[in-house]
mmCIF file of C-alpha atoms in Angstrom:
data_model
loop_
_atom_site.group_PDB
_atom_site.id
_atom_site.type_symbol
_atom_site.label_atom_id
_atom_site.label_comp_id
_atom_site.label_asym_id
_atom_site.label_seq_id
_atom_site.Cartn_x
_atom_site.Cartn_y
_atom_site.Cartn_z
ATOM 1 C CA MET A 930 -0.002 0.022 0.012
ATOM 2 C CA LYS A 931 2.885 2.357 0.763
ATOM 3 C CA ASP A 932 4.288 1.786 -2.702
ATOM 4 C CA ILE A 933 0.961 2.723 -4.300
ATOM 5 C CA LEU A 934 0.695 5.924 -2.143
ATOM 6 C CA ILE A 935 4.275 6.891 -3.178
ATOM 7 C CA LEU A 936 3.465 6.222 -6.815
ATOM 8 C CA MET A 937 0.359 8.450 -6.569
ATOM 9 C CA LEU A 938 2.140 11.377 -4.782
ATOM 10 C CA THR A 939 4.947 11.188 -7.342
ATOM 11 C CA ALA A 940 2.457 11.339 -10.231
ATOM 12 C CA VAL A 941 0.568 14.259 -8.776
ATOM 13 C CA LEU A 942 3.447 16.426 -7.624
ATOM 14 C CA ILE A 943 6.857 15.367 -8.785
ATOM 15 C CA GLU A 944 6.136 14.094 -12.249
ATOM 16 C CA ASN A 945 3.174 16.280 -12.942
ATOM 17 C CA TYR A 946 2.091 15.804 -16.599
ATOM 18 C CA ILE A 947 1.802 19.520 -17.269
ATOM 19 C CA PHE A 948 4.719 20.986 -15.340
ATOM 20 C CA SER A 949 7.253 18.203 -15.522
ATOM 21 C CA ARG A 950 6.504 16.097 -18.531
ATOM 22 C CA PHE A 951 4.871 18.872 -20.638
ATOM 23 C CA LEU A 952 2.062 16.490 -21.803
ATOM 24 C CA GLY A 953 -1.475 17.790 -22.346
ATOM 25 C CA ILE A 954 -0.481 21.370 -23.020
ATOM 26 C CA CYS A 955 -3.198 21.979 -25.706
ATOM 27 C CA PRO A 956 -6.191 21.665 -23.228
ATOM 28 C CA PHE A 957 -4.109 23.203 -20.540
ATOM 29 C CA LEU A 958 -3.748 26.441 -22.520
ATOM 30 C CA GLY A 959 -7.131 26.227 -24.237
ATOM 31 C CA VAL A 960 -9.527 25.471 -21.428
ATOM 32 C CA SER A 961 -7.836 27.243 -18.571
ATOM 33 C CA GLU A 962 -9.404 30.691 -18.655
ATOM 34 C CA LYS A 963 -12.121 29.918 -16.044
ATOM 35 C CA PRO A 964 -11.577 27.590 -13.037
ATOM 36 C CA ASP A 965 -15.028 25.934 -13.401
ATOM 37 C CA THR A 966 -14.337 25.009 -17.082
ATOM 38 C CA ALA A 967 -10.825 23.845 -16.162
ATOM 39 C CA LEU A 968 -12.270 21.646 -13.328
ATOM 40 C CA GLY A 969 -14.751 20.201 -15.814
ATOM 41 C CA MET A 970 -11.983 19.342 -18.245
ATOM 42 C CA GLY A 971 -9.936 17.911 -15.373
ATOM 43 C CA PHE A 972 -12.797 15.638 -14.293
ATOM 44 C CA ALA A 973 -13.313 14.488 -17.843
ATOM 45 C CA VAL A 974 -9.584 13.758 -18.234
ATOM 46 C CA MET A 975 -9.615 12.005 -14.765
ATOM 47 C CA PHE A 976 -12.449 9.714 -15.886
ATOM 48 C CA VAL A 977 -10.821 8.914 -19.254
ATOM 49 C CA MET A 978 -7.323 8.388 -17.908
ATOM 50 C CA THR A 979 -8.424 6.142 -15.015
ATOM 51 C CA LEU A 980 -10.729 3.951 -17.104
ATOM 52 C CA SER A 981 -8.312 3.797 -19.972
ATOM 53 C CA SER A 982 -5.566 2.723 -17.700
ATOM 54 C CA ALA A 983 -7.675 -0.181 -16.561
ATOM 55 C CA ALA A 984 -8.965 -1.082 -20.000
ATOM 56 C CA THR A 985 -5.577 -0.806 -21.763
ATOM 57 C CA TYR A 986 -3.934 -2.925 -19.079
ATOM 58 C CA ALA A 987 -6.513 -5.721 -19.702
ATOM 59 C CA VAL A 988 -6.206 -5.423 -23.469
ATOM 60 C CA TYR A 989 -2.451 -5.316 -23.348
ATOM 61 C CA GLU A 990 -2.038 -8.330 -20.961
ATOM 62 C CA TYR A 991 -4.837 -10.503 -22.159
ATOM 63 C CA VAL A 992 -4.987 -9.801 -25.907
ATOM 64 C CA LEU A 993 -1.795 -8.168 -27.226
ATOM 65 C CA VAL A 994 0.713 -10.061 -25.210
ATOM 66 C CA ARG A 995 -1.143 -13.375 -25.402
ATOM 67 C CA PHE A 996 -1.256 -13.182 -29.232
ATOM 68 C CA ASP A 997 2.139 -11.571 -29.685
ATOM 69 C CA LEU A 998 0.691 -8.304 -30.879
ATOM 70 C CA GLU A 999 2.488 -5.832 -28.660
ATOM 71 C CA TYR A 1000 3.474 -3.754 -31.704
ATOM 72 C CA LEU A 1001 -0.221 -2.672 -32.006
ATOM 73 C CA GLU A 1002 -0.359 -1.208 -28.519
ATOM 74 C CA THR A 1003 -0.528 2.508 -29.646
ATOM 75 C CA ILE A 1004 -3.335 1.840 -32.056
ATOM 76 C CA ALA A 1005 -5.237 -0.287 -29.563
ATOM 77 C CA PHE A 1006 -4.756 2.259 -26.848
ATOM 78 C CA ILE A 1007 -5.959 5.174 -29.042
ATOM 79 C CA LEU A 1008 -9.123 3.215 -29.900
ATOM 80 C CA ILE A 1009 -9.834 2.523 -26.260
ATOM 81 C CA ILE A 1010 -9.352 6.234 -25.355
ATOM 82 C CA ALA A 1011 -11.500 7.393 -28.199
ATOM 83 C CA THR A 1012 -14.247 5.082 -27.121
ATOM 84 C CA LEU A 1013 -14.213 6.381 -23.582
ATOM 85 C CA VAL A 1014 -14.186 9.989 -24.788
ATOM 86 C CA GLN A 1015 -17.209 9.298 -26.920
ATOM 87 C CA PHE A 1016 -19.049 8.035 -23.825
ATOM 88 C CA ILE A 1017 -18.098 11.206 -21.863
ATOM 89 C CA GLU A 1018 -19.129 13.457 -24.771
ATOM 90 C CA MET A 1019 -22.565 11.742 -24.924
ATOM 91 C CA PHE A 1020 -22.955 11.977 -21.156
ATOM 92 C CA LEU A 1021 -22.117 15.652 -20.942
ATOM 93 C CA LYS A 1022 -24.207 16.574 -23.983
ATOM 94 C CA ARG A 1023 -27.189 14.867 -22.377
ATOM 95 C CA PHE A 1024 -26.781 15.736 -18.693
ATOM 96 C CA ILE A 1025 -24.431 18.785 -18.424
ATOM 97 C CA PRO A 1026 -24.944 20.782 -21.677
ATOM 98 C CA SER A 1027 -23.348 23.963 -20.236
ATOM 99 C CA LEU A 1028 -20.073 22.174 -19.563
ATOM 100 C CA TYR A 1029 -20.321 20.394 -22.916
ATOM 101 C CA GLY A 1030 -20.600 23.817 -24.616
ATOM 102 C CA ALA A 1031 -17.823 25.358 -22.509
ATOM 103 C CA LEU A 1032 -15.340 22.560 -23.338
ATOM 104 C CA GLY A 1033 -16.136 22.917 -27.015
ATOM 105 C CA ILE A 1034 -13.537 21.417 -29.337
ATOM 106 C CA TYR A 1035 -11.294 20.458 -26.434
ATOM 107 C CA LEU A 1036 -13.514 17.609 -25.378
ATOM 108 C CA PRO A 1037 -13.042 15.438 -28.414
ATOM 109 C CA LEU A 1038 -9.398 16.438 -28.380
ATOM 110 C CA ILE A 1039 -9.001 14.324 -25.140
ATOM 111 C CA THR A 1040 -8.811 11.414 -27.583
ATOM 112 C CA THR A 1041 -5.532 12.774 -28.899
ATOM 113 C CA ASN A 1042 -4.453 14.306 -25.632
ATOM 114 C CA CYS A 1043 -0.867 13.169 -25.241
ATOM 115 C CA ALA A 1044 -1.236 13.092 -21.465
ATOM 116 C CA VAL A 1045 -3.864 10.334 -21.682
ATOM 117 C CA LEU A 1046 -1.989 8.348 -24.198
ATOM 118 C CA GLY A 1047 1.306 8.954 -22.252
ATOM 119 C CA ALA A 1048 -0.239 7.564 -19.047
ATOM 120 C CA VAL A 1049 -1.296 4.343 -20.649
ATOM 121 C CA LEU A 1050 1.986 3.904 -22.517
ATOM 122 C CA LEU A 1051 3.995 4.617 -19.343
ATOM 123 C CA ASN A 1052 1.902 2.009 -17.500
ATOM 124 C CA VAL A 1053 3.139 -0.591 -19.968
ATOM 125 C CA ASP A 1054 6.704 0.791 -20.112
ATOM 126 C CA ASN A 1055 7.004 0.838 -16.318
ATOM 127 C CA GLY A 1056 5.562 -2.625 -16.052
ATOM 128 C CA TYR A 1057 2.821 -1.623 -13.617
ATOM 129 C CA ASN A 1058 0.282 -4.258 -12.532
ATOM 130 C CA PHE A 1059 -3.454 -3.601 -12.708
ATOM 131 C CA VAL A 1060 -3.767 -1.741 -9.393
ATOM 132 C CA GLU A 1061 -0.626 0.295 -10.055
ATOM 133 C CA SER A 1062 -1.882 1.179 -13.521
ATOM 134 C CA ILE A 1063 -5.138 2.446 -12.223
ATOM 135 C CA ALA A 1064 -3.480 4.348 -9.335
ATOM 136 C CA PHE A 1065 -0.977 5.847 -11.774
ATOM 137 C CA GLY A 1066 -3.599 6.811 -14.307
ATOM 138 C CA PHE A 1067 -5.916 8.423 -11.662
ATOM 139 C CA SER A 1068 -3.075 10.260 -9.912
ATOM 140 C CA SER A 1069 -1.633 11.557 -13.243
ATOM 141 C CA ALA A 1070 -5.007 12.881 -14.096
ATOM 142 C CA LEU A 1071 -5.395 14.347 -10.608
ATOM 143 C CA GLY A 1072 -2.045 16.129 -11.133
ATOM 144 C CA PHE A 1073 -3.336 17.364 -14.599
ATOM 145 C CA THR A 1074 -6.454 18.683 -12.919
ATOM 146 C CA LEU A 1075 -4.554 20.303 -10.155
ATOM 147 C CA ALA A 1076 -2.319 22.055 -12.691
ATOM 148 C CA ILE A 1077 -5.030 23.266 -14.958
ATOM 149 C CA VAL A 1078 -7.246 24.595 -12.061
ATOM 150 C CA ILE A 1079 -4.254 26.376 -10.420
ATOM 151 C CA PHE A 1080 -3.335 27.795 -13.803
ATOM 152 C CA ALA A 1081 -6.959 28.997 -14.444
ATOM 153 C CA GLY A 1082 -7.021 30.751 -11.109
ATOM 154 C CA VAL A 1083 -3.734 32.456 -11.843
ATOM 155 C CA ARG A 1084 -4.880 33.391 -15.370
ATOM 156 C CA MET A 1085 -8.022 35.160 -13.930
ATOM 157 C CA ARG A 1086 -5.751 37.198 -11.630
ATOM 158 C CA VAL A 1087 -3.320 37.999 -14.496
ATOM 159 C CA SER A 1088 -6.270 39.075 -16.713
ATOM 160 C CA LEU A 1089 -6.996 41.856 -14.171
ATOM 161 C CA ALA A 1090 -3.321 43.212 -14.580
ATOM 162 C CA GLU A 1091 -2.111 45.408 -17.310
ATOM 163 C CA PRO A 1092 0.941 43.571 -18.782
ATOM 164 C CA PRO A 1093 3.072 45.261 -21.474
ATOM 165 C CA LYS A 1094 1.487 45.047 -24.972
ATOM 166 C CA ALA A 1095 4.007 42.430 -26.173
ATOM 167 C CA PHE A 1096 2.977 40.145 -23.293
ATOM 168 C CA LYS A 1097 -0.736 40.306 -23.663
ATOM 169 C CA GLY A 1098 -2.592 37.016 -24.322
ATOM 170 C CA THR A 1099 -0.629 33.902 -24.925
ATOM 171 C CA PRO A 1100 2.881 35.193 -24.035
ATOM 172 C CA ILE A 1101 1.828 36.146 -20.456
ATOM 173 C CA ALA A 1102 0.066 32.864 -20.130
ATOM 174 C CA LEU A 1103 3.217 30.968 -21.073
ATOM 175 C CA VAL A 1104 5.376 33.012 -18.753
ATOM 176 C CA THR A 1105 2.864 32.358 -15.942
ATOM 177 C CA ALA A 1106 2.835 28.660 -16.761
ATOM 178 C CA GLY A 1107 6.653 28.661 -16.593
ATOM 179 C CA LEU A 1108 6.617 30.271 -13.171
ATOM 180 C CA ILE A 1109 4.106 27.696 -11.835
ATOM 181 C CA ALA A 1110 6.215 24.936 -13.316
ATOM 182 C CA MET A 1111 9.248 26.337 -11.515
ATOM 183 C CA ALA A 1112 7.344 26.240 -8.288
ATOM 184 C CA PHE A 1113 6.307 22.676 -8.872
ATOM 185 C CA SER A 1114 9.935 21.737 -9.545
ATOM 186 C CA GLY A 1115 10.437 22.351 -5.819
ATOM 187 C CA PHE A 1116 8.610 19.025 -5.211
ATOM 188 C CA SER A 1117 11.241 17.147 -7.145
ATOM 189 C CA GLY A 1118 13.510 17.051 -4.084
ATOM 190 C CA MET A 1119 11.013 15.255 -1.939
ATOM 191 C CA LYS A 1120 12.044 11.930 -0.539
ATOM 192 C CA PHE A 1121 9.504 9.248 0.429
#
């Protein structure tokens, strides 16, 4: 149990997908203008990343490895992720249309979100078992959510400031993201 907890804390803080691995930057920059929209995207990514970690583990171990088809892992994983994203899209469209509209094009882009694909590929590369895969997928998504919500809050504060003309818009967002990433790098010295 201690190993799972260490794996989870590492995925959230030390190896944060946004600030350490630089995966999932597209939705990070695109959906982080309001904290509530960022939180909605984070929950969607959490759902997809956790379930895709479980599903891809099963497909990898019981289909791809069994039939010596490991070379198809990326294609198989993308199909699994795309299927899960379709379920989320249908659910949000039906039950939470305001969030569905706010996420816009970024919701279907979860299918190609490199953070989601990165998590399932890292599960295989690191040789995680089923429980570790789910814990790593969930924790990575939690770290993604933490990063995008913090960034959305900071972006709201920065929008009230008057930066120099050359820094307005995306440049100040990137500078802000870099500063937050530097703050997160302080976790890299933690020993468990």
